[in-house]
mmCIF file of C-alpha atoms in Angstrom:
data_model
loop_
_atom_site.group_PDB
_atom_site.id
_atom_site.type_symbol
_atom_site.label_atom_id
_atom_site.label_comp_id
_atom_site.label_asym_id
_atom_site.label_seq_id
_atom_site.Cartn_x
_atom_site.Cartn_y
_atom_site.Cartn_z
ATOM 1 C CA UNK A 1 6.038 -241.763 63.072
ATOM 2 C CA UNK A 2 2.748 -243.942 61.826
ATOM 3 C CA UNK A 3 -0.252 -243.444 62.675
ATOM 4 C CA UNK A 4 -2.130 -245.879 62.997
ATOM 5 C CA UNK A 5 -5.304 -245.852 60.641
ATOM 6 C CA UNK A 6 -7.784 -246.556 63.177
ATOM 7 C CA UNK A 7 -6.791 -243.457 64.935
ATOM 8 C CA UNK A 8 -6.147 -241.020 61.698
ATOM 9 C CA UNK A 9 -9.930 -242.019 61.175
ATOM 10 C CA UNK A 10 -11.313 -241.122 64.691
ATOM 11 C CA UNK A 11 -9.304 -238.043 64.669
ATOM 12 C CA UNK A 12 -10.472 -236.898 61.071
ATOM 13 C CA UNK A 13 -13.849 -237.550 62.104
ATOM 14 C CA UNK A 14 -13.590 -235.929 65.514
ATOM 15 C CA UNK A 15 -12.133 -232.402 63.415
ATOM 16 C CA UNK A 16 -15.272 -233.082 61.240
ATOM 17 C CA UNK A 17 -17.584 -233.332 64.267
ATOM 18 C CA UNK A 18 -15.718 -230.368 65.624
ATOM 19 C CA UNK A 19 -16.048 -227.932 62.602
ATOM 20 C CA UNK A 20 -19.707 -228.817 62.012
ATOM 21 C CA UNK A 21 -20.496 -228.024 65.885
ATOM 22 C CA UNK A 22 -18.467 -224.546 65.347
ATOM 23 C CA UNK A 23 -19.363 -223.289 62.076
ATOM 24 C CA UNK A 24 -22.616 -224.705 61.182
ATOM 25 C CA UNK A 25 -24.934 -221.579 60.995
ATOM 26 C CA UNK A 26 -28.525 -223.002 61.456
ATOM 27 C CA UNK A 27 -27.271 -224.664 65.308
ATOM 28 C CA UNK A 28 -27.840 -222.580 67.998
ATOM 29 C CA UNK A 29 -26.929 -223.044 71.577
ATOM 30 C CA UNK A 30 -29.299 -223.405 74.135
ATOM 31 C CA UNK A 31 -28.762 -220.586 75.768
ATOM 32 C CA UNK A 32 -29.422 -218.510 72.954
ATOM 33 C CA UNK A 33 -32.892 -219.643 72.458
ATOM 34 C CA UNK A 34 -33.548 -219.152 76.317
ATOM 35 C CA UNK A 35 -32.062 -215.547 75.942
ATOM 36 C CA UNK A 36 -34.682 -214.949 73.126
ATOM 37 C CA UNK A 37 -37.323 -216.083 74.886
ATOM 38 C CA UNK A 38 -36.505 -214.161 77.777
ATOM 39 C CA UNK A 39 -35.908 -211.398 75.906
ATOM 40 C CA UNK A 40 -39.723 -211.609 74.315
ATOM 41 C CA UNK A 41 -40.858 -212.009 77.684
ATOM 42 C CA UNK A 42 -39.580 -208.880 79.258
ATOM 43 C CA UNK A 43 -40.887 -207.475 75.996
ATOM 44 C CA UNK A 44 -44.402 -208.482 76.198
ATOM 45 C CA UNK A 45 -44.539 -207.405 80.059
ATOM 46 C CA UNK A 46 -43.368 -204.131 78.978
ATOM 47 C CA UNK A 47 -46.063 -203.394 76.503
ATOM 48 C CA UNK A 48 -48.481 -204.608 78.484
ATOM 49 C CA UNK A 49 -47.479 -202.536 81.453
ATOM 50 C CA UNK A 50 -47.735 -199.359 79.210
ATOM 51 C CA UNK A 51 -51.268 -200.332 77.708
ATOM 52 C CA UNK A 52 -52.519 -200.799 81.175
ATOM 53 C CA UNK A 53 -50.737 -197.045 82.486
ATOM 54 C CA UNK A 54 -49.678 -194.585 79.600
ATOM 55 C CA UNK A 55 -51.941 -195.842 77.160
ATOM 56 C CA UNK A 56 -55.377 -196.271 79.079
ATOM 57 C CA UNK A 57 -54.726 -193.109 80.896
ATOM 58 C CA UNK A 58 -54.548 -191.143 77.893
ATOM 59 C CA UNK A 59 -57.097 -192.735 75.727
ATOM 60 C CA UNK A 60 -53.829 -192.704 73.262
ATOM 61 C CA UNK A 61 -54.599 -195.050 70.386
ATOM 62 C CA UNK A 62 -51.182 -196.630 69.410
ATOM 63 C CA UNK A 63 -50.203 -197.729 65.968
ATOM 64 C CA UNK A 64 -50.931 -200.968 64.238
ATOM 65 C CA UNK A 65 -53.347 -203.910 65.468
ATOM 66 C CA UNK A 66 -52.708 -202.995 69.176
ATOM 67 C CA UNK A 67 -54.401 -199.528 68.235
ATOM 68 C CA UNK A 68 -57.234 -200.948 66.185
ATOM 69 C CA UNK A 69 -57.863 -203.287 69.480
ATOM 70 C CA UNK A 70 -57.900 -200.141 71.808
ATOM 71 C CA UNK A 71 -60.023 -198.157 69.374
ATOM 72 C CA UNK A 72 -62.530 -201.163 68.969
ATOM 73 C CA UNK A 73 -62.669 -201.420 72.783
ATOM 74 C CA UNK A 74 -63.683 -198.232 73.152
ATOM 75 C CA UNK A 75 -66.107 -198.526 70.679
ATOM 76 C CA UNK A 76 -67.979 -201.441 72.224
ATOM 77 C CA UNK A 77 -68.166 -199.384 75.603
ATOM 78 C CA UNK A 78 -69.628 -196.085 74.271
ATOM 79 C CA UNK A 79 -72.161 -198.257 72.034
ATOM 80 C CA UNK A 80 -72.746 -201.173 73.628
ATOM 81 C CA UNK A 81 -71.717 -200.968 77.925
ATOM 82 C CA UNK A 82 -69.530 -204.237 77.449
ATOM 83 C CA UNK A 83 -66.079 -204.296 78.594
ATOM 84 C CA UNK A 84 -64.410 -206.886 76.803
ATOM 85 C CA UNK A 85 -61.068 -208.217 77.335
ATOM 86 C CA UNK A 86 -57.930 -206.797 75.021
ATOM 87 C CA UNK A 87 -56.633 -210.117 74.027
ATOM 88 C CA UNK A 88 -59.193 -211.530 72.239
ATOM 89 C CA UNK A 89 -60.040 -209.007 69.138
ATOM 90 C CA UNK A 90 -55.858 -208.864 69.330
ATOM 91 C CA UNK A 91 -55.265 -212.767 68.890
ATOM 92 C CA UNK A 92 -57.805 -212.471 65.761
ATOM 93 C CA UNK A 93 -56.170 -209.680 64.212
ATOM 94 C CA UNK A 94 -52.556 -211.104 64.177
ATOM 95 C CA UNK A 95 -53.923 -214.965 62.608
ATOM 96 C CA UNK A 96 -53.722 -213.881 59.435
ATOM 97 C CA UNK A 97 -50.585 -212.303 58.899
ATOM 98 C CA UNK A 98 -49.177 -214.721 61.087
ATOM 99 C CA UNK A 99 -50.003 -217.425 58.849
ATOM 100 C CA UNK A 100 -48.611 -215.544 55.749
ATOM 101 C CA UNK A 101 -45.609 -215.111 58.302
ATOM 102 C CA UNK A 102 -44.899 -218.694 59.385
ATOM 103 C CA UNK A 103 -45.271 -219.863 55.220
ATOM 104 C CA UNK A 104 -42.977 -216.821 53.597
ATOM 105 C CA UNK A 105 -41.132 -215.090 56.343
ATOM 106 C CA UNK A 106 -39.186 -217.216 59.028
ATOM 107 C CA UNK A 107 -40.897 -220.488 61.112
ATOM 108 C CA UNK A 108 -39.105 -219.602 64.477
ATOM 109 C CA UNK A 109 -39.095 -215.787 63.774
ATOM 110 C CA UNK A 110 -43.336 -216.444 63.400
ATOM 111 C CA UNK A 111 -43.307 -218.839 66.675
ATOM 112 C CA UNK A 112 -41.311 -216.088 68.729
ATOM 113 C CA UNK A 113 -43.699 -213.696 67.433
ATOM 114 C CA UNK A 114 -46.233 -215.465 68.094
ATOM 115 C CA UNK A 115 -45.237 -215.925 71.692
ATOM 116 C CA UNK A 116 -44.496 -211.393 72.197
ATOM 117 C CA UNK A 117 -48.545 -211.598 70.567
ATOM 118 C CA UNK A 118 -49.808 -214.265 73.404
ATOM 119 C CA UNK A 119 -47.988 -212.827 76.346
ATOM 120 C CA UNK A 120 -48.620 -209.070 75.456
ATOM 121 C CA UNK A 121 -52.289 -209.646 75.318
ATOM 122 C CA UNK A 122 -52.521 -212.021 78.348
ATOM 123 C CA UNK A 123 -50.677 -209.660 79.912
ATOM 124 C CA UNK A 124 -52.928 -206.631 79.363
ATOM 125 C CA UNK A 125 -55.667 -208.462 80.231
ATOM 126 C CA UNK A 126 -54.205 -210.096 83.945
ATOM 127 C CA UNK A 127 -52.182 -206.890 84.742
ATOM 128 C CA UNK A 128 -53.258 -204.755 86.947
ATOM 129 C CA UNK A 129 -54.440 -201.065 85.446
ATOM 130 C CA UNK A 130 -53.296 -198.007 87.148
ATOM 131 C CA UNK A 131 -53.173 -194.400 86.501
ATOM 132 C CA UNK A 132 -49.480 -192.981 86.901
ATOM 133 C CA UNK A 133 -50.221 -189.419 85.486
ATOM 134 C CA UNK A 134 -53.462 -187.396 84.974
ATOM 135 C CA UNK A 135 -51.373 -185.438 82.316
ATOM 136 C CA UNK A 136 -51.865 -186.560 78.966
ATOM 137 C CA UNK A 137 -48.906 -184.994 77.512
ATOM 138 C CA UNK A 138 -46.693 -187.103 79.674
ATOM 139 C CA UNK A 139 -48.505 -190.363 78.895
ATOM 140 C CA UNK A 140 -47.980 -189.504 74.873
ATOM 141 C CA UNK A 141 -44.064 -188.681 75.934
ATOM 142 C CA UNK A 142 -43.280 -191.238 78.525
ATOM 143 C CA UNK A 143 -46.022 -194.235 77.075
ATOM 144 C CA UNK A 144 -44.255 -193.333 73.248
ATOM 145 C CA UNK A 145 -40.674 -194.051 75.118
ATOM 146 C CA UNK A 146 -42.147 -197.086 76.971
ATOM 147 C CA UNK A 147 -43.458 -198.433 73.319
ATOM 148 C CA UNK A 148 -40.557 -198.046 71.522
ATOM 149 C CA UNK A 149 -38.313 -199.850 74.123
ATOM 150 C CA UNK A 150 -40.832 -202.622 74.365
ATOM 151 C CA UNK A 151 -40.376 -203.153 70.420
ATOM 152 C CA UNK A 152 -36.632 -202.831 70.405
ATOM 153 C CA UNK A 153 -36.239 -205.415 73.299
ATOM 154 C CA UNK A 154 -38.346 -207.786 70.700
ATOM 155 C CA UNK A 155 -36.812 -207.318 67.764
ATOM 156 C CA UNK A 156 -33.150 -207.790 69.472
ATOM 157 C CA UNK A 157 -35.180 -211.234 70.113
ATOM 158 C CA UNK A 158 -34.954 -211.927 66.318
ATOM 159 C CA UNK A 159 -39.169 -211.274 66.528
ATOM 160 C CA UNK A 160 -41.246 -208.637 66.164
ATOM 161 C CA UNK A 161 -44.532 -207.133 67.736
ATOM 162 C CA UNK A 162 -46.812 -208.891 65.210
ATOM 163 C CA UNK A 163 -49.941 -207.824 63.432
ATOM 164 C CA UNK A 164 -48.596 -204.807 60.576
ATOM 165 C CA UNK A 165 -45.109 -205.658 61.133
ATOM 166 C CA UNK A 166 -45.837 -208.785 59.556
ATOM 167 C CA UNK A 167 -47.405 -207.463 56.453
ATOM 168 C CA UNK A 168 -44.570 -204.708 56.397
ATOM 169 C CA UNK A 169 -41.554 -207.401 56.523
ATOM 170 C CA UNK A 170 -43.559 -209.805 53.964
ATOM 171 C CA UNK A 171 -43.864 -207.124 51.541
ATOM 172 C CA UNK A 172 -40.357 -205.890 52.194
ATOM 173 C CA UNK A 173 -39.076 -208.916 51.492
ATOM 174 C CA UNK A 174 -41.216 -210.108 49.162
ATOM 175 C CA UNK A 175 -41.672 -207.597 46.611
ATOM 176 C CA UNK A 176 -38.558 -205.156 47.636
ATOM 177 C CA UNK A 177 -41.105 -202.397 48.837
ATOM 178 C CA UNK A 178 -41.775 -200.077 51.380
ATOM 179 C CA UNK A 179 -45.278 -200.820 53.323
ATOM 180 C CA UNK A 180 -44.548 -198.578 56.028
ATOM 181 C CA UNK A 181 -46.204 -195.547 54.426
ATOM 182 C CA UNK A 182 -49.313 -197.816 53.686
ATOM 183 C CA UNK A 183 -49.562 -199.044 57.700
ATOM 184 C CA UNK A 184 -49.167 -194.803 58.477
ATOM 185 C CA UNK A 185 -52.282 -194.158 56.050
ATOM 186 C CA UNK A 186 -53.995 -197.055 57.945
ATOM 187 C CA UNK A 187 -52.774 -195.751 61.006
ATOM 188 C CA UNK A 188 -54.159 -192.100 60.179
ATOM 189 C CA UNK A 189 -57.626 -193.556 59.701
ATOM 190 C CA UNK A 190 -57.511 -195.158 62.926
ATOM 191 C CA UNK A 191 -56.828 -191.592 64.449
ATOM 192 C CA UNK A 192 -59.412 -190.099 62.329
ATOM 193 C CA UNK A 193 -62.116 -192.242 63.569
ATOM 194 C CA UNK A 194 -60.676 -191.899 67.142
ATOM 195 C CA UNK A 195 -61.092 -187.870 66.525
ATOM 196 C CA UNK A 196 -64.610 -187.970 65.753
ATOM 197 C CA UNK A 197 -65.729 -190.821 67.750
ATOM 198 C CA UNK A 198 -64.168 -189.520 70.858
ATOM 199 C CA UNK A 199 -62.537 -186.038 70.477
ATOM 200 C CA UNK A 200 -59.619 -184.705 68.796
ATOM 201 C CA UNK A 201 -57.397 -184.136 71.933
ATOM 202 C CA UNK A 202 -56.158 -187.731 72.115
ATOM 203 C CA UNK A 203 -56.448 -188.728 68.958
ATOM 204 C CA UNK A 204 -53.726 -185.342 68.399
ATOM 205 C CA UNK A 205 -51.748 -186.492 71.258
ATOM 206 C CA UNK A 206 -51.652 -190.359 70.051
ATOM 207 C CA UNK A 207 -50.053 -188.966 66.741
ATOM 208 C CA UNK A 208 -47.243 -187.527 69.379
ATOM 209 C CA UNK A 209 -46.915 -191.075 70.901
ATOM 210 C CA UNK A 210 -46.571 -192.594 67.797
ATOM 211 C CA UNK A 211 -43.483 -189.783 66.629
ATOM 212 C CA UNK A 212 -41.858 -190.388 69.966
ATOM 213 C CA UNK A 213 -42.276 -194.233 69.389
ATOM 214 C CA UNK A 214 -40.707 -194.051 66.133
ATOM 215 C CA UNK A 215 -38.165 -191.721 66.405
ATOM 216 C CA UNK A 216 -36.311 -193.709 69.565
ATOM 217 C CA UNK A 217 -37.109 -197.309 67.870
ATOM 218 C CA UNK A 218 -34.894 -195.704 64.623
ATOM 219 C CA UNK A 219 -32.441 -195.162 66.891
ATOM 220 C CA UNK A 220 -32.052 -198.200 68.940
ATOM 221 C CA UNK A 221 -32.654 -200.498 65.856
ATOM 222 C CA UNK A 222 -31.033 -200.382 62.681
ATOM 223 C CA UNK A 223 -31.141 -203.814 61.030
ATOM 224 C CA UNK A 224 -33.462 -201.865 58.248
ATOM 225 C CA UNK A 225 -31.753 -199.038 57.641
ATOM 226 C CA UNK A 226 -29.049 -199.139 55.064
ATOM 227 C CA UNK A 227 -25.732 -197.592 54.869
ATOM 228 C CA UNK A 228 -23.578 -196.320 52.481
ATOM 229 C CA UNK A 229 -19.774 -196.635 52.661
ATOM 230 C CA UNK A 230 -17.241 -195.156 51.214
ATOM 231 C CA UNK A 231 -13.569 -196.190 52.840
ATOM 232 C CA UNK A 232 -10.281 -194.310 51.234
ATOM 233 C CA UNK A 233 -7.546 -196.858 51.307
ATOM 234 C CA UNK A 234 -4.713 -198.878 50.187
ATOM 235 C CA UNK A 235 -5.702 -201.984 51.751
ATOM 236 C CA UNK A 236 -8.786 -201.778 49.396
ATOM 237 C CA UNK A 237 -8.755 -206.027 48.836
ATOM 238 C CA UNK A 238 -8.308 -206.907 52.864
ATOM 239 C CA UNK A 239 -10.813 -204.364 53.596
ATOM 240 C CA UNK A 240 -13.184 -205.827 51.055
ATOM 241 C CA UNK A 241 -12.791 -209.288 52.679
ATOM 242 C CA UNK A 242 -13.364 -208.487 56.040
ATOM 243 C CA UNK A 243 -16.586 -206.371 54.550
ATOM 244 C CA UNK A 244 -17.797 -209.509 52.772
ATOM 245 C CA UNK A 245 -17.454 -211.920 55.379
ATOM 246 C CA UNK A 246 -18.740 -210.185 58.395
ATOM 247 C CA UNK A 247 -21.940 -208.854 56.404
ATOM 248 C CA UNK A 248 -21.647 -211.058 53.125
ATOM 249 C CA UNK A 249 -22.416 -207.657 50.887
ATOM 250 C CA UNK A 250 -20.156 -207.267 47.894
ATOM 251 C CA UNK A 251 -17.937 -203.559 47.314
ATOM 252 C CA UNK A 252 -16.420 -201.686 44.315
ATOM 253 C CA UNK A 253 -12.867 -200.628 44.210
ATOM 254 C CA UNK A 254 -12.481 -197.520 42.555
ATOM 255 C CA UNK A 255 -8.058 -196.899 41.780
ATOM 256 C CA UNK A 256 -7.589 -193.149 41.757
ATOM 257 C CA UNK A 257 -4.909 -190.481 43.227
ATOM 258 C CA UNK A 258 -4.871 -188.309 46.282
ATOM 259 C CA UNK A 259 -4.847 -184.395 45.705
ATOM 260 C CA UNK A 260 -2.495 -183.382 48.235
ATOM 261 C CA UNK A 261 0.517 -186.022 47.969
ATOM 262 C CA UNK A 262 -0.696 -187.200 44.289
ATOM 263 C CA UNK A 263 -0.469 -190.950 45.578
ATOM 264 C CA UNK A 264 -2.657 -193.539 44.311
ATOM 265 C CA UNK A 265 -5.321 -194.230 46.647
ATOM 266 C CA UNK A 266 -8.484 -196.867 46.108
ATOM 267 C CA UNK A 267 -12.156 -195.559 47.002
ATOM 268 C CA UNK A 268 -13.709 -198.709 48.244
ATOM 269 C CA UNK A 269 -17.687 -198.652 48.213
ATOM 270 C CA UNK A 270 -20.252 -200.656 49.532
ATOM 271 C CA UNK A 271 -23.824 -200.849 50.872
ATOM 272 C CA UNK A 272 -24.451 -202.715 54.598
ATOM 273 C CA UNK A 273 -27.121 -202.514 56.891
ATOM 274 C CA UNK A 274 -27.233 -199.960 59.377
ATOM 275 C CA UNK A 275 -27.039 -202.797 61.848
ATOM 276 C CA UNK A 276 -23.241 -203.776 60.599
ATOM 277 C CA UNK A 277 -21.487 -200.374 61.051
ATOM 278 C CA UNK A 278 -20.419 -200.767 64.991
ATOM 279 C CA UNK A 279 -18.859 -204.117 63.998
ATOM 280 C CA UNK A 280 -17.683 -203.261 60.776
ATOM 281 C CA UNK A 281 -15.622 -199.376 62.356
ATOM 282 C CA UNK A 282 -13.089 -201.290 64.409
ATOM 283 C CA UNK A 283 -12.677 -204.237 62.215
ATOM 284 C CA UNK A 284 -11.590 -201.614 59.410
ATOM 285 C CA UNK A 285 -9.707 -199.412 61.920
ATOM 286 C CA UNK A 286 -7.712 -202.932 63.083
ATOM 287 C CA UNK A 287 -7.073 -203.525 59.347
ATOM 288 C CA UNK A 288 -5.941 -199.913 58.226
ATOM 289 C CA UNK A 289 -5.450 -197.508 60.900
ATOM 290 C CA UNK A 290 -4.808 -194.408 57.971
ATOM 291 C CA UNK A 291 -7.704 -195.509 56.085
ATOM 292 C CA UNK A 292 -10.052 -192.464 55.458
ATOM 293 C CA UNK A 293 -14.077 -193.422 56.534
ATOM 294 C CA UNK A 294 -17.326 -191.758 55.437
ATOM 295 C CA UNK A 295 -20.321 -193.297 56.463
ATOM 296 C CA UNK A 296 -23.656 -191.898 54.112
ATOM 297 C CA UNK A 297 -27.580 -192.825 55.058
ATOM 298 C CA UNK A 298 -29.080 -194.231 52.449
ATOM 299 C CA UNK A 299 -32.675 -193.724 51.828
ATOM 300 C CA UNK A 300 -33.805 -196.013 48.934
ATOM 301 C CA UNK A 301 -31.583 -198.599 46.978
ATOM 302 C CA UNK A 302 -32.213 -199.985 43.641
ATOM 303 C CA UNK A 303 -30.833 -203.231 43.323
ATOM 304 C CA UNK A 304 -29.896 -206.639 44.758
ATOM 305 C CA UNK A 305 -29.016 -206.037 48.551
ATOM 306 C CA UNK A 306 -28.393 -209.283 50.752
ATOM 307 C CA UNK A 307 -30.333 -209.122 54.210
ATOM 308 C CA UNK A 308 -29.944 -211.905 56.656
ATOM 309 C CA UNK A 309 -33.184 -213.845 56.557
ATOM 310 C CA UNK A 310 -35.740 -214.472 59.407
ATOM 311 C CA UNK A 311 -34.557 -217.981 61.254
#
């Protein structure tokens, strides 16, 4: 039967209009951004909750520009009597790097940022301030848990905690090194001058809260660790597409022949972030239930590796 062409046009264009809406990567629903924003929210109330509890009870001095603003506050008080308010010495040290942010890393990854920056400090500063433990052990433990779970919750956001993290992911990015040893050498100062200024005790016991910070954000956030993968197969080519597509990072078949039964097997190999292995397991396991899986850590690659940019 005909169709008429007045209809064969409306229906191409409404499949056009359809597979635009579906597939187009840079639209996002409106309930994603709310979800994000939420997400930053909770975040922000979080970190300010543990500032105002762990944190103060402690004198701990955390990492990055939130510690510098603690240290300097304490400063002013010994020296000078004032109290002054967290947020403002915070908003000053995040403009910069969130400038360099908003021009080379991601506009709506800065402007989320910028928003976990705003509420965190306005937050600490409006928040009540209580004292849950006198023990200063638990407040390195607990306020490093608290900390790392704060961060986590933002960077599931697709945003991040601001002030070093900026410079880290710039230079990352940038220039395909590693800042983080740079912000722990920065971070050591800050303890350093802590130690002398006001006693080793918490300075020692902030260097606790920072391990316990780190070592729980490693493990609930992967997107920068890389993985290594080596998958013994003979689906090798569907395997390879399903890799490529669902992480867009290339492989390397490798034909060889199994030991025991002397069949030819094919060693596929490839490099994904650490954030791609849950999806990528059951995807492979769906594809080739016999296939033969050995995930590696991989601790510094040479190289072009694709990484999904900053929105």
């Amino acid at each position: 039967m005909d169709i008429p062409e007045n209809t064969r046009k409306t229906t191409n264009l409404l499949h056009t209009m359809s597979i635009h809406t579906v597939l187009e990567p840079g639209q996002q629903k409106p309930f994603e951004s709310a979800r994000r924003i939420l997400l930053i929210c909770f975040g922000a109330f979080l970190m300010a909750v543990n500032l105002n509890t762990f944190v103060r009870s402690g004198q701990l001095i955390p990492g990055g520009f939130t510690g510098f603003t603690r240290l300097m506050q304490q400063i002013i008080w010994r020296y000078l009597q004032i109290d002054i308010p967290f947020s403002p010495i915070y908003y000053l040290c995040n403009i910069v790097p969130a400038i360099i942010s908003f021009k080379y890393i991601g506009k709506k990854f800065t402007l989320l940022s910028g928003l976990m920056i705003l509420l965190s400090g306005f937050f600490t500063d409006f928040l009540p301030k209580d004292q849950i433990t006198h023990d200063i052990l638990l407040s390195a433990v607990f306020g490093g848990i608290l900390n790392a779970t704060a961060i986590s919750i933002c960077l599931f956001a697709g945003a991040t905690s601001g002030g070093t993290d900026f410079i880290a992911i710039f230079i990352s990015e940038k220039y395909s090194k590693d800042a983080w040893n740079y912000i722990l050498y920065g971070n050591m100062g800050m303890l350093a001058v802590s130690g002398v200024l006001f006693g080793w005790d918490s300075a020692l016991y902030s260097i606790l809260f920072q391990f316990t910070s780190t070592q729980l954000l490693n493990h609930l956030y992967h997107r920068y660790q890389k993985v290594t993968l080596f998958v013994i197969t003979n689906k090798a080519e569907d395997l390879y597409r399903i890799i490529e597509s669902m992480t867009h990072h290339g492989a390397t078949i490798f034909h060889g022949e199994g030991c025991y039964k002397k069949e030819e097997r094919d060693l596929l190999y490839s490099v994904v972030s650490g954030d791609d292995v849950q999806k990528l397991l059951p995807a492979i396991r769906n594809t080739d239930p016999g296939a033969f899986i050995n995930f590696v850590s991989s601790t510094q690659i040479l190289g072009k590796f694709y990484r999904k940019p900053n929105d």
